[in-house]
Amino acid sequence: MKSVTDEAHRRIAEVVCNGDVAIDATVGNGYDCQFLAELVGDSDKVYGFDLQEAAIESSRSRLQAAGLLSQVSLHLVDHAQMEGMVLESDQKKIAAAVFNLGYLPGSDKTIITQSPSTIAALESAAQLLRAEGLVSVTLYWGHQGGAEESEAVLQWAESLSLEHWEIEHWQLSDTKKPAPSLLALTKKQPAAEES
Ligand SMILES: C[S@@+](CC[C@H](N)C(=O)[O-])C[C@H]1O[C@@H](n2cnc3c(N)ncnc32)[C@H](O)[C@@H]1O
């Protein structure tokens, strides 16, 4: 059966091309990061963020084994700081920013993404994105604190201007809460100026 991750990856693959720049805001065990690294190709152009050393090391091993480590710069920092870590030359050029919220699978389930820093990071990602770029957010409703964070993220998304953003909230139709869901935000092309 198709999962929310499959749907997120399908959408990411539609926008990220060889030579593009992308962000993985929560590298975790590196699955999304590897997916992004494969899409961008040889360019040194995936920024990965996580605040747990175990996640950075797990991702480093996965990328190394896949021969993709040189495509990715891994940063052991809160994703709320991403704007300062992205090179000036890559600002406004990000094709996709991927958020996979919650806790590091197989690790301490009390270390979770939290709405204040998640929303600060989403604000930054929205700024860094290029036109027609995608912010993909996988929301988890089941763990302690997950529903509150997911609601806060959806509320934040509702505050975005529909003139500038296409906003979709996607769920498998045959699953019940607390199944994960996907928030997909696509930045619209700015309207052409009238001459
Ligand atoms: C569900 S996991 C990510 C899964 C990952 N994308 C993958 O493909 O394996 C969520 C990750 O978010 C990280 N995290 C939590 N708060 C964070 C923050 N403020 N900044 C960056 N990463 C954070 C956790 O350490 C955890 O590794």
XYZ file of C-alpha atoms and ligand atoms in Angstrom:
222
model
C 0.000 0.000 0.000
C 1.179 3.520 -0.770
C 2.481 5.447 2.259
C 2.667 9.155 3.062
C 6.438 8.923 2.459
C 5.802 7.454 -1.014
C 3.473 10.370 -1.775
C 5.987 12.912 -0.433
C 8.754 11.375 -2.559
C 6.535 11.315 -5.645
C 5.911 15.052 -5.273
C 9.550 15.863 -4.476
C 10.722 13.942 -7.570
C 8.390 16.076 -9.700
C 10.191 19.303 -8.713
C 13.826 18.412 -7.923
C 16.069 17.987 -10.986
C 19.722 17.218 -11.519
C 21.802 20.248 -10.450
C 19.115 21.644 -8.139
C 19.595 22.638 -4.495
C 17.451 21.071 -1.747
C 17.073 21.039 2.025
C 16.387 18.138 4.360
C 15.293 19.931 7.550
C 15.186 16.730 9.664
C 17.779 14.230 8.401
C 17.007 11.505 10.979
C 18.323 8.204 9.608
C 19.004 9.753 6.204
C 16.371 8.116 3.969
C 14.945 11.421 2.677
C 18.450 12.872 2.451
C 19.595 9.968 0.286
C 16.530 10.405 -1.919
C 17.308 14.122 -2.367
C 21.023 13.427 -3.016
C 20.098 10.987 -5.788
C 17.824 13.599 -7.400
C 20.305 16.510 -7.357
C 23.036 14.349 -8.914
C 26.704 15.262 -8.616
C 26.291 18.814 -7.388
C 27.275 19.464 -3.769
C 23.740 20.644 -3.091
C 21.730 19.081 -0.305
C 21.720 20.873 3.047
C 20.820 18.498 5.881
C 19.908 19.585 9.422
C 19.344 17.680 12.654
C 20.015 18.502 16.275
C 20.929 14.943 17.297
C 24.452 13.694 16.726
C 23.102 10.126 16.380
C 20.971 11.258 13.422
C 23.851 13.041 11.700
C 26.099 9.983 12.134
C 23.413 7.557 10.981
C 22.796 9.685 7.873
C 26.509 10.070 7.216
C 26.923 6.258 7.219
C 23.935 5.765 4.919
C 25.120 8.410 2.444
C 28.694 7.105 2.527
C 27.527 3.546 1.812
C 25.463 4.843 -1.112
C 28.403 6.897 -2.481
C 26.402 10.111 -2.010
C 28.147 11.815 0.904
C 29.864 14.467 -1.226
C 26.469 15.753 -2.424
C 25.323 16.618 1.103
C 26.446 19.081 3.769
C 25.264 17.823 7.161
C 24.703 20.382 9.938
C 24.289 19.478 13.608
C 22.039 22.454 14.383
C 18.410 23.307 15.042
C 16.686 23.737 11.672
C 15.437 27.133 12.910
C 18.984 28.296 12.085
C 18.923 27.077 8.483
C 18.806 30.497 6.844
C 22.258 31.401 8.181
C 23.722 28.100 6.950
C 22.534 28.304 3.334
C 25.068 29.985 1.049
C 24.117 33.388 -0.330
C 24.384 31.929 -3.841
C 21.772 29.251 -2.983
C 19.229 31.594 -1.387
C 15.904 31.707 -3.284
C 17.153 28.733 -5.351
C 15.938 25.872 -3.176
C 13.818 23.460 -5.229
C 12.470 21.523 -2.239
C 12.628 21.682 1.548
C 11.640 18.430 3.235
C 10.383 18.195 6.811
C 9.687 14.797 8.338
C 8.578 15.696 11.854
C 8.505 13.754 15.109
C 11.263 11.650 16.700
C 14.273 9.725 15.424
C 13.058 6.145 14.807
C 14.901 3.669 17.025
C 16.010 6.394 19.422
C 14.735 8.537 22.318
C 11.050 9.240 21.556
C 11.021 12.240 23.875
C 13.339 14.231 21.559
C 10.773 15.469 19.072
C 10.335 18.377 16.719
C 8.526 21.243 18.481
C 6.171 23.738 16.905
C 8.084 26.997 17.725
C 11.302 25.857 16.001
C 9.427 23.899 13.310
C 7.450 27.008 12.361
C 10.565 29.221 12.459
C 12.259 26.724 10.117
C 9.211 26.589 7.828
C 9.268 30.398 7.609
C 12.933 30.257 6.586
C 12.324 27.470 4.071
C 9.469 29.469 2.538
C 11.856 32.405 2.077
C 14.667 30.270 0.636
C 12.457 28.474 -1.887
C 12.494 29.280 -5.604
C 9.298 29.844 -7.574
C 7.505 26.520 -8.181
C 9.548 24.966 -5.361
C 7.969 22.633 -2.816
C 7.921 22.540 0.977
C 6.915 19.017 1.997
C 5.958 18.389 5.636
C 5.135 14.925 6.940
C 2.993 15.376 10.038
C 2.731 12.712 12.748
C -0.338 12.786 14.959
C 0.175 9.708 17.168
C 3.091 10.442 19.532
C 2.875 12.672 22.578
C 2.945 16.278 21.367
C 2.486 15.247 17.702
C -1.134 16.349 17.343
C -0.430 19.763 18.909
C 2.544 20.336 16.613
C 0.623 19.143 13.527
C -2.308 21.458 14.342
C 0.093 24.394 14.826
C 1.773 23.698 11.475
C -1.586 23.494 9.663
C -2.665 26.740 11.328
C 0.580 28.381 10.178
C -0.020 27.102 6.616
C -3.511 28.632 6.674
C -1.904 32.018 7.290
C -0.024 31.854 3.956
C -1.347 33.918 1.089
C -3.157 31.875 -1.569
C -1.952 34.449 -4.056
C 1.587 33.141 -3.508
C 1.081 29.547 -2.382
C -0.750 26.419 -3.450
C -1.549 24.484 -0.280
C -2.587 20.832 -0.038
C -3.104 18.619 2.976
C -3.020 14.973 1.912
C -4.057 11.835 3.796
C -4.667 8.245 2.736
C -8.437 7.978 2.500
C -8.684 4.559 4.137
C -6.693 5.326 7.268
C -7.935 6.964 10.445
C -6.143 9.416 12.690
C -3.537 9.201 14.118
C -2.121 8.162 10.724
C 0.515 10.565 9.355
C -0.464 13.177 6.789
C 1.354 15.321 4.243
C 1.305 19.084 3.933
C 2.530 20.184 0.482
C 3.190 23.888 -0.130
C 4.095 24.989 -3.640
C 5.386 28.511 -4.220
C 3.605 30.113 -7.158
C 5.384 32.022 -9.905
C 5.085 35.765 -9.197
C 2.431 37.340 -11.409
C 3.935 39.043 -14.489
C 4.036 42.819 -14.118
C 1.769 44.760 -16.432
C 3.623 47.005 -18.850
C 11.106 11.479 11.840
S 12.804 11.868 12.071
C 13.321 12.285 10.419
C 13.376 11.098 9.477
C 14.299 11.337 8.305
N 13.844 12.371 7.422
C 14.642 10.084 7.534
O 14.443 10.035 6.311
O 15.158 9.154 8.160
C 12.754 13.472 12.831
C 14.132 14.047 13.123
O 13.960 15.429 13.466
C 15.013 15.777 14.318
N 14.740 17.057 14.994
C 13.958 17.290 16.068
N 13.938 18.611 16.352
C 14.754 19.215 15.436
C 15.159 20.574 15.225
N 14.694 21.564 15.988
N 16.019 20.830 14.223
C 16.482 19.811 13.422
N 16.123 18.515 13.575
C 15.270 18.226 14.571
C 15.116 14.588 15.259
O 16.375 14.557 15.903
C 14.884 13.418 14.287
O 16.104 12.886 13.849
